[in-house]
CSV table of N, CA and C in Angstrom, one decimal:
chain,number,residue,atom,x,y,z
A,1,MET,N,122.1,143.0,60.3
A,1,MET,CA,121.9,141.6,60.7
A,1,MET,C,122.3,141.5,62.2
A,2,ALA,N,121.4,140.9,63.0
A,2,ALA,CA,121.6,140.8,64.4
A,2,ALA,C,122.5,139.6,64.7
A,3,THR,N,123.4,139.8,65.7
A,3,THR,CA,124.3,138.7,66.1
A,3,THR,C,124.0,138.4,67.6
A,4,LYS,N,124.4,137.1,67.9
A,4,LYS,CA,124.2,136.7,69.3
A,4,LYS,C,125.4,137.2,70.1
A,5,ASN,N,125.1,137.6,71.3
A,5,ASN,CA,126.1,138.0,72.3
A,5,ASN,C,126.7,136.8,72.9
A,6,ARG,N,127.9,136.5,72.6
A,6,ARG,CA,128.6,135.2,73.1
A,6,ARG,C,128.9,135.4,74.5
A,7,PHE,N,128.9,136.5,75.1
A,7,PHE,CA,129.3,136.8,76.5
A,7,PHE,C,128.1,137.1,77.4
A,8,SER,N,127.0,136.7,77.0
A,8,SER,CA,125.8,136.9,77.7
A,8,SER,C,125.8,136.2,79.1
A,9,THR,N,125.3,136.9,80.1
A,9,THR,CA,125.3,136.2,81.5
A,9,THR,C,124.0,135.5,81.7
A,10,GLN,N,123.1,135.6,80.8
A,10,GLN,CA,121.8,134.9,81.0
A,10,GLN,C,122.0,133.4,80.7
A,11,PRO,N,121.4,132.5,81.5
A,11,PRO,CA,121.5,131.1,81.3
A,11,PRO,C,121.0,130.7,80.0
A,12,ARG,N,121.7,129.7,79.3
A,12,ARG,CA,121.2,129.2,78.1
A,12,ARG,C,120.3,128.1,78.3
A,13,SER,N,119.2,128.1,77.6
A,13,SER,CA,118.2,127.0,77.7
A,13,SER,C,118.5,125.9,76.7
A,14,ASN,N,119.5,125.1,76.9
A,14,ASN,CA,119.9,124.0,76.0
A,14,ASN,C,119.1,122.8,76.4
A,15,LEU,N,118.3,122.3,75.5
A,15,LEU,CA,117.5,121.1,75.7
A,15,LEU,C,118.3,119.8,75.8
A,16,MET,N,119.4,119.7,75.1
A,16,MET,CA,120.1,118.5,74.9
A,16,MET,C,120.5,117.7,76.2
A,17,PRO,N,121.0,118.4,77.3
A,17,PRO,CA,121.4,117.6,78.5
A,17,PRO,C,120.1,117.0,79.1
A,18,TRP,N,119.0,117.7,79.1
A,18,TRP,CA,117.8,117.2,79.7
A,18,TRP,C,117.2,116.1,78.9
A,19,LEU,N,117.2,116.3,77.6
A,19,LEU,CA,116.7,115.2,76.7
A,19,LEU,C,117.6,114.0,76.8
A,20,GLY,N,118.9,114.2,77.0
A,20,GLY,CA,119.8,113.1,77.2
A,20,GLY,C,119.5,112.3,78.5
A,21,ILE,N,119.2,113.0,79.5
A,21,ILE,CA,118.8,112.3,80.8
A,21,ILE,C,117.5,111.5,80.5
A,22,ALA,N,116.5,112.1,79.9
A,22,ALA,CA,115.3,111.3,79.6
A,22,ALA,C,115.6,110.1,78.7
A,23,ALA,N,116.5,110.3,77.8
A,23,ALA,CA,116.9,109.1,76.9
A,23,ALA,C,117.5,108.0,77.7
A,24,ILE,N,118.4,108.4,78.6
A,24,ILE,CA,119.0,107.4,79.5
A,24,ILE,C,118.0,106.6,80.3
A,25,VAL,N,117.0,107.3,80.8
A,25,VAL,CA,116.0,106.7,81.6
A,25,VAL,C,115.2,105.7,80.7
A,26,ILE,N,114.9,106.1,79.5
A,26,ILE,CA,114.2,105.3,78.5
A,26,ILE,C,115.0,104.0,78.2
A,27,LEU,N,116.3,104.2,78.0
A,27,LEU,CA,117.2,103.1,77.6
A,27,LEU,C,117.3,102.1,78.7
A,28,PHE,N,117.5,102.5,80.0
A,28,PHE,CA,117.6,101.6,81.1
A,28,PHE,C,116.2,100.9,81.3
A,29,ASP,N,115.2,101.7,81.2
A,29,ASP,CA,113.8,101.1,81.4
A,29,ASP,C,113.6,100.0,80.4
A,30,GLN,N,113.8,100.3,79.1
A,30,GLN,CA,113.5,99.3,78.1
A,30,GLN,C,114.4,98.1,78.2
A,31,LEU,N,115.7,98.3,78.4
A,31,LEU,CA,116.6,97.2,78.5
A,31,LEU,C,116.2,96.3,79.7
A,32,SER,N,115.8,96.9,80.8
A,32,SER,CA,115.4,96.1,82.0
A,32,SER,C,114.1,95.3,81.7
A,33,LYS,N,113.2,95.9,81.0
A,33,LYS,CA,111.9,95.2,80.7
A,33,LYS,C,112.1,94.1,79.6
A,34,ILE,N,113.0,94.4,78.7
A,34,ILE,CA,113.3,93.3,77.7
A,34,ILE,C,114.0,92.1,78.4
A,35,THR,N,114.9,92.4,79.3
A,35,THR,CA,115.6,91.3,80.0
A,35,THR,C,114.6,90.5,80.8
A,36,ILE,N,113.8,91.2,81.6
A,36,ILE,CA,112.8,90.5,82.4
A,36,ILE,C,111.8,89.6,81.6
A,37,THR,N,111.3,90.2,80.5
A,37,THR,CA,110.4,89.4,79.6
A,37,THR,C,111.1,88.2,79.0
A,38,LYS,N,112.4,88.3,78.8
A,38,LYS,CA,113.1,87.2,78.2
A,38,LYS,C,113.4,86.1,79.2
A,39,LEU,N,113.6,86.5,80.5
A,39,LEU,CA,114.0,85.5,81.6
A,39,LEU,C,112.8,85.0,82.4
A,40,PHE,N,111.6,85.7,82.4
A,40,PHE,CA,110.5,85.3,83.2
A,40,PHE,C,109.3,85.0,82.4
A,41,HIS,N,108.4,84.2,82.9
A,41,HIS,CA,107.1,84.0,82.4
A,41,HIS,C,106.1,84.9,83.2
A,42,LEU,N,105.0,85.2,82.6
A,42,LEU,CA,104.0,86.1,83.3
A,42,LEU,C,103.7,85.5,84.7
A,43,GLY,N,103.8,86.3,85.7
A,43,GLY,CA,103.5,85.8,87.1
A,43,GLY,C,104.7,85.1,87.8
A,44,GLU,N,105.7,84.7,87.0
A,44,GLU,CA,106.8,84.1,87.7
A,44,GLU,C,107.5,85.0,88.6
A,45,GLU,N,108.0,84.5,89.7
A,45,GLU,CA,108.6,85.3,90.8
A,45,GLU,C,109.9,84.7,91.2
A,46,LYS,N,110.9,85.6,91.5
A,46,LYS,CA,112.2,85.2,92.0
A,46,LYS,C,112.5,86.0,93.3
A,47,VAL,N,112.6,85.3,94.4
A,47,VAL,CA,112.9,85.9,95.6
A,47,VAL,C,114.3,86.4,95.6
A,48,VAL,N,114.5,87.7,95.9
A,48,VAL,CA,115.9,88.3,96.0
A,48,VAL,C,116.3,88.5,97.4
A,49,THR,N,115.4,89.1,98.2
A,49,THR,CA,115.7,89.3,99.6
A,49,THR,C,114.4,89.0,100.4
A,50,SER,N,114.4,89.2,101.7
A,50,SER,CA,113.2,89.0,102.4
A,50,SER,C,112.1,90.0,102.2
A,51,PHE,N,112.4,91.1,101.5
A,51,PHE,CA,111.5,92.2,101.2
A,51,PHE,C,111.4,92.6,99.7
A,52,PHE,N,112.1,91.9,98.9
A,52,PHE,CA,112.1,92.2,97.5
A,52,PHE,C,112.2,91.0,96.6
A,53,ASN,N,111.3,91.0,95.6
A,53,ASN,CA,111.3,90.0,94.5
A,53,ASN,C,111.3,90.6,93.2
A,54,LEU,N,111.7,89.8,92.2
A,54,LEU,CA,111.5,90.1,90.8
A,54,LEU,C,110.4,89.3,90.3
A,55,VAL,N,109.4,89.9,89.6
A,55,VAL,CA,108.2,89.3,89.1
A,55,VAL,C,107.8,89.9,87.8
A,56,LEU,N,107.4,89.1,86.9
A,56,LEU,CA,106.9,89.7,85.6
A,56,LEU,C,105.4,89.9,85.7
A,57,ALA,N,105.0,91.1,85.7
A,57,ALA,CA,103.5,91.5,85.7
A,57,ALA,C,103.2,92.5,84.6
A,58,TYR,N,102.0,92.4,84.1
A,58,TYR,CA,101.5,93.4,83.1
A,58,TYR,C,100.5,94.3,83.7
A,59,ASN,N,100.6,95.5,83.4
A,59,ASN,CA,99.6,96.5,83.9
A,59,ASN,C,99.0,97.2,82.7
A,60,LYS,N,97.7,97.0,82.4
A,60,LYS,CA,97.0,97.6,81.3
A,60,LYS,C,96.4,99.0,81.7
A,61,GLY,N,96.5,99.3,82.9
A,61,GLY,CA,96.0,100.6,83.4
A,61,GLY,C,97.1,101.6,83.7
A,62,ALA,N,96.8,102.5,84.6
A,62,ALA,CA,97.7,103.5,85.1
A,62,ALA,C,98.3,103.1,86.4
A,63,ALA,N,98.7,104.0,87.2
A,63,ALA,CA,99.4,103.7,88.5
A,63,ALA,C,98.4,102.8,89.4
A,64,PHE,N,99.0,101.9,90.1
A,64,PHE,CA,98.3,100.9,90.9
A,64,PHE,C,97.1,100.2,90.2
A,65,SER,N,97.4,100.0,88.9
A,65,SER,CA,96.4,99.3,88.0
A,65,SER,C,95.1,100.0,87.8
A,66,PHE,N,95.0,101.3,88.1
A,66,PHE,CA,93.8,102.1,87.9
A,66,PHE,C,93.4,101.9,86.4
A,67,LEU,N,92.2,101.6,86.2
A,67,LEU,CA,91.6,101.4,84.8
A,67,LEU,C,92.0,100.2,84.1
A,68,SER,N,92.7,99.3,84.8
A,68,SER,CA,93.3,98.1,84.1
A,68,SER,C,92.2,97.1,83.6
A,69,ASN,N,91.0,97.2,84.2
A,69,ASN,CA,89.9,96.2,83.8
A,69,ASN,C,89.0,96.8,82.8
A,70,GLU,N,89.3,97.9,82.2
A,70,GLU,CA,88.5,98.5,81.1
A,70,GLU,C,88.7,97.8,79.8
A,71,GLY,N,88.0,98.2,78.8
A,71,GLY,CA,87.9,97.4,77.5
A,71,GLY,C,89.1,97.6,76.6
A,72,GLY,N,90.0,98.4,76.9
A,72,GLY,CA,91.2,98.7,76.0
A,72,GLY,C,91.3,100.1,75.6
A,73,TRP,N,90.3,100.9,75.8
A,73,TRP,CA,90.4,102.3,75.4
A,73,TRP,C,91.5,103.1,76.2
A,74,GLN,N,91.7,102.6,77.5
A,74,GLN,CA,92.7,103.2,78.3
A,74,GLN,C,94.1,103.2,77.8
A,75,ARG,N,94.4,102.2,77.0
A,75,ARG,CA,95.7,102.2,76.3
A,75,ARG,C,96.0,103.4,75.5
A,76,TYR,N,95.0,103.8,74.7
A,76,TYR,CA,95.2,105.0,73.8
A,76,TYR,C,95.0,106.3,74.6
A,77,PHE,N,94.1,106.3,75.5
A,77,PHE,CA,93.9,107.5,76.3
A,77,PHE,C,95.2,107.8,77.2
A,78,LEU,N,95.7,106.8,77.9
A,78,LEU,CA,96.9,107.0,78.7
A,78,LEU,C,98.1,107.4,77.9
A,79,SER,N,98.2,106.8,76.7
A,79,SER,CA,99.3,107.1,75.8
A,79,SER,C,99.2,108.5,75.3
A,80,ALA,N,98.0,108.9,74.8
A,80,ALA,CA,97.8,110.3,74.3
A,80,ALA,C,98.1,111.3,75.5
A,81,LEU,N,97.6,111.0,76.6
A,81,LEU,CA,97.8,111.9,77.8
A,81,LEU,C,99.3,112.0,78.1
A,82,ALA,N,100.1,110.9,78.1
A,82,ALA,CA,101.5,110.9,78.4
A,82,ALA,C,102.3,111.7,77.3
A,83,ILE,N,101.9,111.5,76.0
A,83,ILE,CA,102.5,112.2,74.9
A,83,ILE,C,102.3,113.7,75.0
A,84,GLY,N,101.0,114.1,75.4
A,84,GLY,CA,100.7,115.5,75.6
A,84,GLY,C,101.5,116.1,76.7
A,85,VAL,N,101.6,115.4,77.8
A,85,VAL,CA,102.4,115.8,79.0
A,85,VAL,C,103.9,115.9,78.6
A,86,ALA,N,104.4,115.0,77.8
A,86,ALA,CA,105.8,115.0,77.3
A,86,ALA,C,106.1,116.2,76.5
A,87,LEU,N,105.2,116.6,75.6
A,87,LEU,CA,105.4,117.8,74.8
A,87,LEU,C,105.4,119.1,75.7
A,88,TYR,N,104.5,119.1,76.7
A,88,TYR,CA,104.5,120.2,77.6
A,88,TYR,C,105.8,120.3,78.4
A,89,ILE,N,106.3,119.1,78.8
A,89,ILE,CA,107.6,119.1,79.6
A,89,ILE,C,108.7,119.6,78.7
A,90,VAL,N,108.7,119.2,77.4
A,90,VAL,CA,109.8,119.7,76.6
A,90,VAL,C,109.7,121.3,76.5
A,91,LEU,N,108.5,121.8,76.4
A,91,LEU,CA,108.4,123.3,76.4
A,91,LEU,C,108.9,123.9,77.7
A,92,LEU,N,108.6,123.3,78.8
A,92,LEU,CA,109.1,123.8,80.1
A,92,LEU,C,110.6,123.7,80.2
A,93,LEU,N,111.2,122.6,79.7
A,93,LEU,CA,112.6,122.4,79.7
A,93,LEU,C,113.3,123.5,78.9
A,94,LYS,N,112.7,123.8,77.7
A,94,LYS,CA,113.3,124.9,76.8
A,94,LYS,C,113.2,126.2,77.5
A,95,LYS,N,112.1,126.5,78.2
A,95,LYS,CA,111.9,127.8,78.9
A,95,LYS,C,112.8,127.9,80.1
A,96,HIS,N,112.9,126.9,80.9
A,96,HIS,CA,113.6,126.9,82.2
A,96,HIS,C,114.9,126.1,82.3
A,97,GLY,N,115.6,126.0,81.2
A,97,GLY,CA,116.8,125.2,81.1
A,97,GLY,C,117.9,125.4,82.1
A,98,GLY,N,117.9,126.6,82.7
A,98,GLY,CA,118.9,127.0,83.6
A,98,GLY,C,118.6,126.6,85.1
A,99,GLN,N,117.4,126.1,85.3
A,99,GLN,CA,116.9,125.7,86.7
A,99,GLN,C,117.2,124.2,86.8
A,100,ARG,N,118.3,123.9,87.4
A,100,ARG,CA,118.8,122.5,87.4
A,100,ARG,C,117.9,121.5,88.1
A,101,MET,N,117.5,121.8,89.3
A,101,MET,CA,116.7,120.7,90.0
A,101,MET,C,115.3,120.6,89.3
A,102,PHE,N,114.7,121.7,88.9
A,102,PHE,CA,113.5,121.7,88.2
A,102,PHE,C,113.6,120.9,86.9
A,103,CYS,N,114.7,121.1,86.2
A,103,CYS,CA,114.9,120.4,84.9
A,103,CYS,C,115.2,118.9,85.1
A,104,TRP,N,116.0,118.6,86.1
A,104,TRP,CA,116.2,117.2,86.5
A,104,TRP,C,114.9,116.5,86.7
A,105,ALA,N,114.0,117.1,87.5
A,105,ALA,CA,112.7,116.5,87.8
A,105,ALA,C,111.9,116.3,86.5
A,106,LEU,N,111.9,117.3,85.7
A,106,LEU,CA,111.1,117.2,84.4
A,106,LEU,C,111.7,116.1,83.5
A,107,ALA,N,113.0,116.0,83.4
A,107,ALA,CA,113.7,115.1,82.6
A,107,ALA,C,113.4,113.6,83.0
A,108,LEU,N,113.4,113.4,84.3
A,108,LEU,CA,113.1,112.1,84.9
A,108,LEU,C,111.7,111.7,84.6
A,109,ILE,N,110.8,112.7,84.8
A,109,ILE,CA,109.4,112.4,84.5
A,109,ILE,C,109.1,112.1,83.0
A,110,LEU,N,109.8,112.9,82.2
A,110,LEU,CA,109.7,112.7,80.7
A,110,LEU,C,110.2,111.4,80.3
A,111,GLY,N,111.3,110.9,80.8
A,111,GLY,CA,111.9,109.6,80.4
A,111,GLY,C,111.0,108.5,80.9
A,112,GLY,N,110.5,108.6,82.1
A,112,GLY,CA,109.6,107.6,82.7
A,112,GLY,C,108.3,107.5,81.9
A,113,ALA,N,107.7,108.7,81.6
A,113,ALA,CA,106.4,108.7,80.9
A,113,ALA,C,106.6,108.1,79.5
A,114,LEU,N,107.6,108.4,78.8
A,114,LEU,CA,107.8,107.9,77.5
A,114,LEU,C,108.2,106.4,77.5
A,115,GLY,N,108.9,106.0,78.5
A,115,GLY,CA,109.2,104.6,78.7
A,115,GLY,C,108.0,103.7,78.8
A,116,ASN,N,107.0,104.2,79.5
A,116,ASN,CA,105.7,103.5,79.7
A,116,ASN,C,104.9,103.6,78.4
A,117,VAL,N,104.9,104.7,77.7
A,117,VAL,CA,104.2,104.9,76.5
A,117,VAL,C,104.7,103.8,75.4
A,118,ILE,N,106.0,103.6,75.4
A,118,ILE,CA,106.6,102.6,74.5
A,118,ILE,C,106.0,101.3,74.8
A,119,ASP,N,105.9,100.9,76.0
A,119,ASP,CA,105.2,99.6,76.4
A,119,ASP,C,103.8,99.6,75.9
A,120,ARG,N,103.0,100.6,76.3
A,120,ARG,CA,101.6,100.6,75.9
A,120,ARG,C,101.4,100.5,74.4
A,121,MET,N,102.2,101.2,73.7
A,121,MET,CA,102.0,101.1,72.2
A,121,MET,C,102.5,99.8,71.6
A,122,ALA,N,103.6,99.3,72.1
A,122,ALA,CA,104.2,98.0,71.6
A,122,ALA,C,103.4,96.8,72.1
A,123,TYR,N,103.0,96.7,73.3
A,123,TYR,CA,102.5,95.5,73.9
A,123,TYR,C,101.0,95.6,74.3
A,124,GLY,N,100.5,96.8,74.5
A,124,GLY,CA,99.2,97.0,75.0
A,124,GLY,C,99.1,97.0,76.5
A,125,HIS,N,100.2,96.9,77.2
A,125,HIS,CA,100.3,97.0,78.6
A,125,HIS,C,101.7,97.5,79.0
A,126,VAL,N,101.9,97.8,80.3
A,126,VAL,CA,103.2,98.2,80.8
A,126,VAL,C,103.8,97.0,81.5
A,127,VAL,N,105.1,96.8,81.3
A,127,VAL,CA,105.8,95.7,81.9
A,127,VAL,C,106.3,96.1,83.3
A,128,ASP,N,105.9,95.5,84.4
A,128,ASP,CA,106.3,95.8,85.7
A,128,ASP,C,107.1,94.6,86.3
A,129,PHE,N,108.1,94.8,87.1
A,129,PHE,CA,108.9,93.7,87.6
A,129,PHE,C,109.5,93.9,89.0
A,130,LEU,N,109.5,95.0,89.5
A,130,LEU,CA,110.0,95.3,90.9
A,130,LEU,C,108.9,95.1,91.9
A,131,ASP,N,109.1,94.2,92.8
A,131,ASP,CA,108.1,93.8,93.8
A,131,ASP,C,108.6,93.9,95.2
A,132,PHE,N,108.3,95.0,95.9
A,132,PHE,CA,108.7,95.1,97.3
A,132,PHE,C,107.5,94.7,98.2
A,133,HIS,N,107.8,94.1,99.3
A,133,HIS,CA,106.8,93.7,100.2
A,133,HIS,C,107.3,93.7,101.7
A,134,ILE,N,106.3,93.9,102.6
A,134,ILE,CA,106.6,93.8,104.0
A,134,ILE,C,105.5,92.8,104.6
A,135,LYS,N,106.0,91.9,105.4
A,135,LYS,CA,105.1,90.8,105.8
A,135,LYS,C,103.8,91.3,106.5
A,136,ALA,N,103.9,92.4,107.3
A,136,ALA,CA,102.8,92.9,108.0
A,136,ALA,C,101.8,93.6,107.0
A,137,PHE,N,102.2,94.1,105.9
A,137,PHE,CA,101.4,94.9,105.0
A,137,PHE,C,101.1,94.2,103.7
A,138,GLY,N,101.9,93.2,103.3
A,138,GLY,CA,101.7,92.6,102.0
A,138,GLY,C,102.6,93.2,100.9
A,139,HIS,N,102.2,93.0,99.7
A,139,HIS,CA,103.0,93.4,98.5
A,139,HIS,C,102.6,94.8,98.1
A,140,PHE,N,103.5,95.7,97.8
A,140,PHE,CA,103.3,96.9,97.1
A,140,PHE,C,103.1,96.6,95.7
A,141,PRO,N,102.2,97.3,94.9
A,141,PRO,CA,102.1,97.0,93.5
A,141,PRO,C,103.4,97.0,92.8
A,142,ALA,N,103.6,96.0,91.9
A,142,ALA,CA,104.9,95.9,91.1
A,142,ALA,C,105.0,97.2,90.3
A,143,PHE,N,106.3,97.6,90.0
A,143,PHE,CA,106.5,98.7,89.2
A,143,PHE,C,107.8,98.5,88.4
A,144,ASN,N,108.3,99.5,87.7
A,144,ASN,CA,109.5,99.4,86.9
A,144,ASN,C,110.4,100.6,87.0
A,145,ILE,N,111.4,100.7,86.2
A,145,ILE,CA,112.3,101.8,86.3
A,145,ILE,C,111.7,103.1,85.8
A,146,ALA,N,110.8,103.1,84.8
A,146,ALA,CA,110.1,104.3,84.4
A,146,ALA,C,109.3,104.8,85.5
A,147,ASP,N,108.6,104.0,86.2
A,147,ASP,CA,107.8,104.4,87.4
A,147,ASP,C,108.6,105.0,88.4
A,148,SER,N,109.8,104.4,88.7
A,148,SER,CA,110.7,104.9,89.7
A,148,SER,C,111.2,106.3,89.3
A,149,ALA,N,111.6,106.5,88.0
A,149,ALA,CA,112.0,107.8,87.5
A,149,ALA,C,110.9,108.9,87.7
A,150,ILE,N,109.7,108.5,87.4
A,150,ILE,CA,108.6,109.5,87.6
A,150,ILE,C,108.5,109.9,89.0
A,151,CYS,N,108.5,108.9,89.9
A,151,CYS,CA,108.4,109.2,91.4
A,151,CYS,C,109.6,110.0,91.9
A,152,ILE,N,110.8,109.7,91.5
A,152,ILE,CA,112.0,110.5,91.9
A,152,ILE,C,111.8,111.9,91.3
A,153,GLY,N,111.4,112.0,90.0
A,153,GLY,CA,111.2,113.3,89.4
A,153,GLY,C,110.1,114.1,90.2
A,154,ALA,N,109.1,113.5,90.6
A,154,ALA,CA,108.0,114.2,91.3
A,154,ALA,C,108.5,114.7,92.7
A,155,GLY,N,109.4,113.8,93.3
A,155,GLY,CA,110.0,114.2,94.6
A,155,GLY,C,110.9,115.4,94.5
A,156,LEU,N,111.7,115.4,93.4
A,156,LEU,CA,112.6,116.5,93.1
A,156,LEU,C,111.8,117.8,92.8
A,157,PHE,N,110.7,117.6,92.1
A,157,PHE,CA,109.9,118.8,91.8
A,157,PHE,C,109.3,119.4,93.1
A,158,ILE,N,108.9,118.6,94.0
A,158,ILE,CA,108.3,119.1,95.3
A,158,ILE,C,109.4,119.8,96.1
A,159,ILE,N,110.6,119.1,96.2
A,159,ILE,CA,111.7,119.8,96.9
A,159,ILE,C,112.1,121.1,96.3
A,160,ASP,N,112.1,121.2,94.9
A,160,ASP,CA,112.4,122.4,94.2
A,160,ASP,C,111.4,123.5,94.6
A,161,GLU,N,110.1,123.1,94.6
A,161,GLU,CA,109.1,124.1,94.9
A,161,GLU,C,109.2,124.6,96.3
A,162,LEU,N,109.4,123.7,97.3
A,162,LEU,CA,109.6,124.0,98.7
A,162,LEU,C,110.8,125.0,98.9
A,163,ARG,N,111.9,124.7,98.2
A,163,ARG,CA,113.0,125.6,98.3
A,163,ARG,C,112.7,127.0,97.7
A,164,ARG,N,112.0,127.0,96.6
A,164,ARG,CA,111.6,128.3,96.0
A,164,ARG,C,110.7,129.1,96.9
A,165,VAL,N,109.7,128.4,97.5
A,165,VAL,CA,108.7,129.1,98.4
A,165,VAL,C,109.4,129.6,99.6
A,166,ASN,N,110.5,128.9,100.1
A,166,ASN,CA,111.1,129.4,101.3
A,166,ASN,C,112.2,130.5,101.1
A,167,ARG,N,112.4,130.9,99.9
A,167,ARG,CA,113.4,131.9,99.6
A,167,ARG,C,112.8,133.3,100.0
């Protein structure tokens, strides 16, 4: 019978810390969206600073409301795509569990993607509420914590790749 070497120097690919990070992103994302939907009416806006508002907006499409005016098929397509990507990310996390920055990036992207899938499946749209604006340029499209996690994860992924290429 084969036994595991408890003193192996190879990094262990434990999924739990990375799935835990994704779960925390989902938790904060969903709690923030529930809070905003309880406190605001659709389109209602609260000025916080000269460049930031809270606003309740619904996005039936993808990033920057891409496909939002379609007949509803995008809800299922985008959800299926995100679930497929999430499964692939879990495989990558299992395979590369010892690569910290890479796995942080993937965990943030995973949590963000699943946070938005929950919205699409539960409500038929994604709840957005963070509204940044600059007077000279206008408003950036509203977004949420899940979107922020995806963007931060993508940034970490790029930094990780640039570090790897420069070695």
